[in-house]
Coordinates of C-alpha atoms and ligand atoms in Angstrom, one line a residue:
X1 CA -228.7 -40.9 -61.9
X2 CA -225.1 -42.5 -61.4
X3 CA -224.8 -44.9 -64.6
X4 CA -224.2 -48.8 -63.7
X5 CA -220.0 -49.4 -63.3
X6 CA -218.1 -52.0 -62.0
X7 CA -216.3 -51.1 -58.6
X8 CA -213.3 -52.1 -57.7
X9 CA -211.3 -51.4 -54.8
X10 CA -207.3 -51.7 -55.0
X11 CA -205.2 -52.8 -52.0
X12 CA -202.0 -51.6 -52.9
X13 CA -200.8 -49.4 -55.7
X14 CA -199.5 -52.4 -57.8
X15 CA -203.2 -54.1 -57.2
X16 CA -204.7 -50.9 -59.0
X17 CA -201.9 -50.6 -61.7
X18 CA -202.8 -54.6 -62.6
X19 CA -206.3 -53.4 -62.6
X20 CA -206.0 -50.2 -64.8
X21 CA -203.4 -52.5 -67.1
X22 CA -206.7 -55.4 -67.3
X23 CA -209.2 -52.9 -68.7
X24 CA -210.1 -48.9 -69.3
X25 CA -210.8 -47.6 -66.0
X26 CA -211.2 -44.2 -64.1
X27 CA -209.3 -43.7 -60.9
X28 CA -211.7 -42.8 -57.5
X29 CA -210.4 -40.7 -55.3
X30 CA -212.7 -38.6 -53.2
X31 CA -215.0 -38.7 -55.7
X32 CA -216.7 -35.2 -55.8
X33 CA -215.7 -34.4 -59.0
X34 CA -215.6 -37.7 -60.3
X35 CA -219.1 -39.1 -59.5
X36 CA -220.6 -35.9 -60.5
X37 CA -219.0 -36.0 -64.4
X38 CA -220.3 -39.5 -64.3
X39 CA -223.7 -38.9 -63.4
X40 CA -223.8 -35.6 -65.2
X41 CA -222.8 -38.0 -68.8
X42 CA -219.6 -35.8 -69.4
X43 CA -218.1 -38.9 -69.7
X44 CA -218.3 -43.1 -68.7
X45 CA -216.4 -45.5 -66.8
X46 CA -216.9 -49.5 -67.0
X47 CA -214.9 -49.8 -64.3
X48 CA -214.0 -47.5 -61.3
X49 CA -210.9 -47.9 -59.0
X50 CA -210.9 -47.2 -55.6
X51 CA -207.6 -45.8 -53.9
X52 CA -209.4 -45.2 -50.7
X53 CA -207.9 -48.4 -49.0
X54 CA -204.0 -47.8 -49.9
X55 CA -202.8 -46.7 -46.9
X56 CA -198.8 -45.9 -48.1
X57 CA -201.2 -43.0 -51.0
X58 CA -202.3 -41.1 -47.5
X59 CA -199.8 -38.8 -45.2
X60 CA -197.4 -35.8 -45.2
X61 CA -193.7 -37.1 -44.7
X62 CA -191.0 -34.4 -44.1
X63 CA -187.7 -36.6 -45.6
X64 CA -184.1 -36.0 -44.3
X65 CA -183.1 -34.2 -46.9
X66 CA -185.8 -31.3 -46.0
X67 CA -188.1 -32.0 -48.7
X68 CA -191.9 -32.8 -47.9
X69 CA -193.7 -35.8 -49.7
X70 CA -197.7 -35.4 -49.7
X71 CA -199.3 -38.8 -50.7
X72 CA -202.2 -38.2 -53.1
X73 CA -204.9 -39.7 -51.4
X74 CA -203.7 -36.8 -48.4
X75 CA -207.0 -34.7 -48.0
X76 CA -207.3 -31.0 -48.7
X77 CA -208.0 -30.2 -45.2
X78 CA -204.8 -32.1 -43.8
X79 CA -203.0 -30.3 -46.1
X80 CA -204.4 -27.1 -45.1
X81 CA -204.1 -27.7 -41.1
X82 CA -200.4 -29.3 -41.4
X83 CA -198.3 -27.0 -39.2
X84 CA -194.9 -28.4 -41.2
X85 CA -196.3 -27.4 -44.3
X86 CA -198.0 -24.0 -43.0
X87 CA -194.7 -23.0 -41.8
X88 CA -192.4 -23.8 -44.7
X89 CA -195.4 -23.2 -47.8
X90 CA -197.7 -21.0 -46.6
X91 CA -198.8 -20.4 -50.5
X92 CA -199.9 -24.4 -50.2
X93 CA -201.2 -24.1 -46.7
X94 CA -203.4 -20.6 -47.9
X95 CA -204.3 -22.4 -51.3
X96 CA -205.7 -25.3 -49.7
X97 CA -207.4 -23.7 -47.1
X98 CA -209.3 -21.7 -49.4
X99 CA -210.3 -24.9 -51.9
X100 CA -213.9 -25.0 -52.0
X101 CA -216.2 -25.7 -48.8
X102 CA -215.3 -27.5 -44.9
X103 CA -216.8 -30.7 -46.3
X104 CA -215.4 -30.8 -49.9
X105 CA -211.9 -30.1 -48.2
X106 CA -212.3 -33.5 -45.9
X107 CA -213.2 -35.7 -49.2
X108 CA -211.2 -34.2 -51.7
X109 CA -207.7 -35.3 -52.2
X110 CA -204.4 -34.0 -53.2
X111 CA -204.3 -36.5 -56.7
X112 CA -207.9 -35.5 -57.3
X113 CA -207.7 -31.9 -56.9
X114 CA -204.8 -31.9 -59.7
X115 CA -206.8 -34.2 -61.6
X116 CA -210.0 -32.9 -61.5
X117 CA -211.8 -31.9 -64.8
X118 CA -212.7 -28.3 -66.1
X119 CA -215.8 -26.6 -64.9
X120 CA -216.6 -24.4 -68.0
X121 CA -220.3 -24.8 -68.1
X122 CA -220.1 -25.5 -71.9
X123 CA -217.8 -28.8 -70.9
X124 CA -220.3 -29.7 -68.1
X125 CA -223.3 -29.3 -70.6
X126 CA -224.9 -31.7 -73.4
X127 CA -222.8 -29.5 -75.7
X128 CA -219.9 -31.9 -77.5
X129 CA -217.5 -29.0 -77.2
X130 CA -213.8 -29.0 -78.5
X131 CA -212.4 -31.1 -74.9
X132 CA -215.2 -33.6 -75.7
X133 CA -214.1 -34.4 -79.1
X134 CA -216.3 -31.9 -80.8
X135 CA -215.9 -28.9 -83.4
X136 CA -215.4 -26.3 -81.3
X137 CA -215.0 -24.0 -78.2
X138 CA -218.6 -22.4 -77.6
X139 CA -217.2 -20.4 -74.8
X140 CA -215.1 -18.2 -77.4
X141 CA -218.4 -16.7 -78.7
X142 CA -220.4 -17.2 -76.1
X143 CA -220.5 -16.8 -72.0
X144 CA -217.2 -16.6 -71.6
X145 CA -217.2 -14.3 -68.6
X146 CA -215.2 -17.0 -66.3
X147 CA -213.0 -18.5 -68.8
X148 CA -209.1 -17.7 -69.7
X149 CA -207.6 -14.8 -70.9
X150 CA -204.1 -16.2 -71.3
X151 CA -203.8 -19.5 -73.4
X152 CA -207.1 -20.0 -75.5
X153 CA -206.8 -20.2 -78.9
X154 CA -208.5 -23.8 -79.0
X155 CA -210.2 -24.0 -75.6
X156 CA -210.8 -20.6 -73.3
X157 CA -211.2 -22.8 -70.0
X158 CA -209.8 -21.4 -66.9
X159 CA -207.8 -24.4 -65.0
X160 CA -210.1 -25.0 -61.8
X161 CA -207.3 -26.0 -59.0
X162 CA -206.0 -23.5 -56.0
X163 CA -203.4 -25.7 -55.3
X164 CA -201.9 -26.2 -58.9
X165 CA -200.8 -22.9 -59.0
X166 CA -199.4 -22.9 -55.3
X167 CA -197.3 -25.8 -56.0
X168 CA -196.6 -24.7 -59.3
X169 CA -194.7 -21.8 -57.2
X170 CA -192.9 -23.9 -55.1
X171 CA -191.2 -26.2 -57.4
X172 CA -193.3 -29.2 -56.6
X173 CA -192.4 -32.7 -58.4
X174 CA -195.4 -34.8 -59.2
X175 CA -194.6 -38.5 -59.0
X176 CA -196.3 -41.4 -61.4
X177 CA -196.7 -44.7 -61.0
X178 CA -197.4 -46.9 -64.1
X179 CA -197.3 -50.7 -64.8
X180 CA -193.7 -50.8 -66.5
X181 CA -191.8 -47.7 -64.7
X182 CA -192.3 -44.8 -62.2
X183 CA -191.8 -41.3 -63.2
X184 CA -191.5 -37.4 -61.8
X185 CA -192.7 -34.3 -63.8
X186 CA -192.9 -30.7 -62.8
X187 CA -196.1 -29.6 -61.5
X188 CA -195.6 -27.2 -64.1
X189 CA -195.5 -29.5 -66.9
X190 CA -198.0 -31.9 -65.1
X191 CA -201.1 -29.9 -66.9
X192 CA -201.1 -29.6 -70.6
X193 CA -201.6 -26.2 -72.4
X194 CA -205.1 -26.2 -74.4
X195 CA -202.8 -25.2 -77.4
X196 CA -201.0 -28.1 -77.0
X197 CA -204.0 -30.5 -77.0
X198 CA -207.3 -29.2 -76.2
X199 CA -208.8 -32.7 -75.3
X200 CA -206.4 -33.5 -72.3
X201 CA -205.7 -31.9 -69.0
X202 CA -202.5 -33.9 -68.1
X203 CA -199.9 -36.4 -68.8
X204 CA -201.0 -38.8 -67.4
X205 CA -201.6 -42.2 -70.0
X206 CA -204.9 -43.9 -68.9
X207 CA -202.6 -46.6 -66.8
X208 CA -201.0 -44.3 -64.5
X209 CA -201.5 -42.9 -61.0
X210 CA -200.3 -40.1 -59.3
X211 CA -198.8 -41.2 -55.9
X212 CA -197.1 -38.2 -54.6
X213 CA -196.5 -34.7 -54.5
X214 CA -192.6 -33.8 -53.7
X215 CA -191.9 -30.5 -52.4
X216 CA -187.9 -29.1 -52.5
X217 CA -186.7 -28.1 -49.3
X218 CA -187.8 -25.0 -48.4
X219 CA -184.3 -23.1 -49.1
X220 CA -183.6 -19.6 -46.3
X221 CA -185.3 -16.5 -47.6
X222 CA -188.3 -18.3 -49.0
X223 CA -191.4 -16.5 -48.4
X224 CA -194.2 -17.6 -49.9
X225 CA -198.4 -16.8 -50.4
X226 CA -201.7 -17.4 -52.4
X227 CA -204.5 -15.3 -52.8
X228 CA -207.9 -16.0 -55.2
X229 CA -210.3 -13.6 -55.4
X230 CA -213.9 -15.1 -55.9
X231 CA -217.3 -14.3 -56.8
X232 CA -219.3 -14.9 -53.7
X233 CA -217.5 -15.2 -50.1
X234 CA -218.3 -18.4 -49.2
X235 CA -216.9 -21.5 -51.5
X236 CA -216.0 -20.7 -55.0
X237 CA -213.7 -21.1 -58.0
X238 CA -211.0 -18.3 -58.4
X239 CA -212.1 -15.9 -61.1
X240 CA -208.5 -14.4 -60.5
X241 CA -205.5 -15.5 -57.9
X242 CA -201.8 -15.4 -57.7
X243 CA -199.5 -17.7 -56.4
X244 CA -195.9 -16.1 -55.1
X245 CA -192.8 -18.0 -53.8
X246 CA -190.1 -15.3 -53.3
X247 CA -186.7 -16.3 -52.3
X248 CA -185.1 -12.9 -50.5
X249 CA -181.7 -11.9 -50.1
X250 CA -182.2 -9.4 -47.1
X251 CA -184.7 -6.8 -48.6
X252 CA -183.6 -7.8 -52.2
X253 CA -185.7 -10.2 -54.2
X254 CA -183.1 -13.1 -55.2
X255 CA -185.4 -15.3 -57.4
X256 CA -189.2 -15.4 -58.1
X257 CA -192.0 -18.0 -59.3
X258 CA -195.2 -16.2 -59.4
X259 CA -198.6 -18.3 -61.0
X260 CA -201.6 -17.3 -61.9
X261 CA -205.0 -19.1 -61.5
X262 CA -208.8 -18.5 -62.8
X263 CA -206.3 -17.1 -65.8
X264 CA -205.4 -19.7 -68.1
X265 CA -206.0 -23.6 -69.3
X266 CA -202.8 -24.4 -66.9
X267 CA -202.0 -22.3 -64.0
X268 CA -200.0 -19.5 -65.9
X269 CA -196.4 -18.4 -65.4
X270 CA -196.2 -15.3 -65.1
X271 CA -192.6 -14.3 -66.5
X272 CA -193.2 -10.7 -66.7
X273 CA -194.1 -10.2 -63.1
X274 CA -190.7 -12.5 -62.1
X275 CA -188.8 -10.0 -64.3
X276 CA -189.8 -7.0 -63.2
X277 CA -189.3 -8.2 -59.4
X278 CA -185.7 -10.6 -59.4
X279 CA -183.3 -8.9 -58.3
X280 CA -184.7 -5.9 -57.0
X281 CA -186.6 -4.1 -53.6
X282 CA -190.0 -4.8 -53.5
X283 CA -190.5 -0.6 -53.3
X284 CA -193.7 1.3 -54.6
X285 CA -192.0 2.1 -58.0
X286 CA -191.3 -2.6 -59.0
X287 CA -194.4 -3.3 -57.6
X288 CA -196.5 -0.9 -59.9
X289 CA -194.2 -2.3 -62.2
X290 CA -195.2 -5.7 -61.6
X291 CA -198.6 -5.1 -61.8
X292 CA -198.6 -4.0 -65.4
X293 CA -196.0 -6.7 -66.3
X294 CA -199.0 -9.1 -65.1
X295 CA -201.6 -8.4 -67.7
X296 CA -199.1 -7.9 -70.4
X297 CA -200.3 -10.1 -73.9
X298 CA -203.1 -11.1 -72.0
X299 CA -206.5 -11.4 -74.6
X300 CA -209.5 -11.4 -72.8
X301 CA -213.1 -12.2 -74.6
X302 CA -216.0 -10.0 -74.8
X303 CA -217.2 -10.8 -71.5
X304 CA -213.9 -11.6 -68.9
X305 CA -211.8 -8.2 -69.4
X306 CA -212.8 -7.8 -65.3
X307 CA -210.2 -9.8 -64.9
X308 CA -207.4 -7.7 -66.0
X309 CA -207.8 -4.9 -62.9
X310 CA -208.4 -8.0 -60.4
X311 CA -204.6 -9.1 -61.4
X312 CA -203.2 -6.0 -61.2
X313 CA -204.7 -5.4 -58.0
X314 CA -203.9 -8.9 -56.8
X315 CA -200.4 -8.6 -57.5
X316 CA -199.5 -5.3 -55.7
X317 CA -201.7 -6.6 -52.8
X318 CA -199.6 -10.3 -52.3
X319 CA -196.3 -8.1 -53.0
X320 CA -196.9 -4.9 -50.8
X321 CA -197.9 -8.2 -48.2
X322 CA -194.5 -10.8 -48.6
X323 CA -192.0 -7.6 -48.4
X324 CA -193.3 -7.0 -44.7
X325 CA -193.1 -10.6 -43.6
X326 CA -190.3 -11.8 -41.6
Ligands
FAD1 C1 -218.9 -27.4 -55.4 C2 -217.4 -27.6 -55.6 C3 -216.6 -26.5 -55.4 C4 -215.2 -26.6 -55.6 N1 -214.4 -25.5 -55.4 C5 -213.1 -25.6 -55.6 C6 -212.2 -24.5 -55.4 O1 -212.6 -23.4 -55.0 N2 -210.9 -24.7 -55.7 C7 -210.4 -25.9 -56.1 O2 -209.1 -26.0 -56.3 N3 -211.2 -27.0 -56.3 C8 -212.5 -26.8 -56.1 N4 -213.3 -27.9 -56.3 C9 -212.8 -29.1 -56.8 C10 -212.5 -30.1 -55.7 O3 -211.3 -29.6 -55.1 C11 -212.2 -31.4 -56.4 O4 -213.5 -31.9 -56.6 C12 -211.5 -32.3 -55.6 O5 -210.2 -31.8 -55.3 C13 -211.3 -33.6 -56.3 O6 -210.7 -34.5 -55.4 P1 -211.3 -36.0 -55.3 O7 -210.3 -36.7 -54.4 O8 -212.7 -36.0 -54.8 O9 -211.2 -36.5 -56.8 P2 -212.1 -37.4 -57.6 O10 -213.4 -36.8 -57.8 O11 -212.1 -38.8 -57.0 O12 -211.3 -37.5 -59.0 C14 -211.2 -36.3 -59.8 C15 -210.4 -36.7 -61.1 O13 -209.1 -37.0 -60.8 C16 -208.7 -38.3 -61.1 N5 -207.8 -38.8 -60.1 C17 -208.0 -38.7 -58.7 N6 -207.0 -39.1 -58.0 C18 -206.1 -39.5 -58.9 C19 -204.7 -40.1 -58.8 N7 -204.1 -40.3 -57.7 N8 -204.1 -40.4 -60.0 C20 -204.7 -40.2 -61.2 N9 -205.9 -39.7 -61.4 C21 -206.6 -39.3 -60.2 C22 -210.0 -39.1 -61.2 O14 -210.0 -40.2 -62.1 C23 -211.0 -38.0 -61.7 O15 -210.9 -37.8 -63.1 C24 -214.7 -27.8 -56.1 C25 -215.5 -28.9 -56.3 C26 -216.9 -28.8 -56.1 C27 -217.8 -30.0 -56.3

């Protein structure tokens, strides 16, 4: 059952911030991750804030200067149906499309989907793991056939978003709001490494709100894709996936960002892959390359080393695809 909380429903993003400065809250967004942890115990709220009724959190913008600005109350399934967006970043477009089910897509948003909490099924349980503020990581020695094989050490969870990665890729800017100043951080360094600090997912201080996502102008020459691979067909987590954005110079690979998802606490840069590619033809010979740079110092537990094929696979498949786009 949903524990008793006091609901409140902000009117404008300085209305929230005054509420979140007044007292410990938790932000509501679409909800379907949040109302789940609460009734589930995995953790409690006094108060819950509602961004549901600030209009200026809700919209795709394309600005003059080329860039795109995605408000974080946007829902999943705009951003997957934008034609602005499919055309410039197809890896967003295919990442979103591909986030959970039809109905999920409509109520989850943007903010919440970067937000959203793990779903290793030791955090979700009655277990106080590690992330909960307990001794320690039961996944390491346990079922840890969905959890990270890049990153552990403290924690072995998998970060849950598609669209992380995606916008990891594309250089995306994630702007905060909070009571004294606003600021911008890199997707990238928007989610916190588990070696870092095991008990937080992201930056963000308890007072603060995401309000945007900014993606870079989408420069000539950028091609860009996502792919998951999933246990069952219809709606699931990515066990594996790769995010590409390739910037071409004719046939030549001028500059790569290639993330990986369903590897790692934080979608997970993969620097060998963007080695072996820059600067080169996408041919048979860099793209088997590629392939084995992807797994390379990657430690999987007793139960996940599946994943290490998937990659491979996953990587020839998304580069064999972007050389033969236009
Ligand atoms: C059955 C199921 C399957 C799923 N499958 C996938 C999948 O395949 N791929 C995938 O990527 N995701 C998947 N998800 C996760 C889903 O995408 C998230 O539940 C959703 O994106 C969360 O969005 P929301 O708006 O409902 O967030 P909420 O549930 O409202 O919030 C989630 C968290 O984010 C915080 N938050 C929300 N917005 C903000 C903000 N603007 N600023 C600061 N904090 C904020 C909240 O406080 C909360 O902690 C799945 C979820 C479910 C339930």
């Amino acid at each position: 059952m949903l524990p008793r909380f006091t609901y409140a429903r902000a009117t404008s993003i300085d209305n929230a911030l005054a509420i979140l400065d007044d007292r410990p809250a938790m932000i509501h967004a679409g909800g379907t991750d949040l109302l789940g942890c609460l009734r589930d115990g995995i953790f409690s709220a006094d108060t819950v804030v509602s961004l549901s009724a600030i209009q200026e959190l809700d919209g795709i913008r394309s600005a003059a200067d080329g860039s795109i600005r995605i408000g974080a109350m946007t829902s999943i399934a705009d951003i997957a149906t934008d034609a602005s967006i499919a055309r410039r970043y197809e890896a967003l477009a295919q990442a979103a499309a591909v986030v959970a089910s039809p109905q999920l897509r409509n109520q989850g948003t943007l903010g919440g989907n970067l937000c959203q909490k793990p779903r290793c099924w030791y955090y979700r349980s009655d277990l106080d793991c590690l992330r909960k503020g307990g001794e320690k990581c039961f996944a390491y020695e346990g079922e840890n056939q969905y959890h990270c094989i890049f990153g552990g050490d403290l924690c072995y969870i998998v970060h849950p978003s598609d669209i992380a990665p995606a916008l990891a890729a594309l250089g995306a800017v994630c702007r905060i709001s909070g009571p004294a100043s606003s600021r911008s951080v890199a997707i990238e360094s928007f989610l916190v490494p588990a070696t870092e600090d095991p008990k937080r997912e992201t930056v963000l201080e308890v007072d603060e709100i995401v309000t945007e996502i900014v993606l870079p102008p989408a420069g000539s020459g950028l091609r860009s894709s996502y792919r998951k691979v999933r246990e069952r067909g219809a709606w699931d987590f990515a066990i594996a996936g790769v995010a590409l954005a390739i910037v071409f110079d004719g046939d030549m690979v001028k500059s790569a960002d290639v993330f990986l998802s369903g590897a790692a606490p934080i979608p997970w840069r993969a620097t060998g892959v963007e080695a072996a590619i820059t600067g080169k033809k996408l041919d048979a010979a860099t793209i088997a390359k590629a392939a084995s740079a992807c797994i390379e110092g990657a430690e999987p537990l007793a139960k996940n080393g599946y994943k290490l094929p998937l990659f491979e696979g996953l990587v020839t498949e998304q580069l064999e695809a972007i050389r033969g786009k236009d």
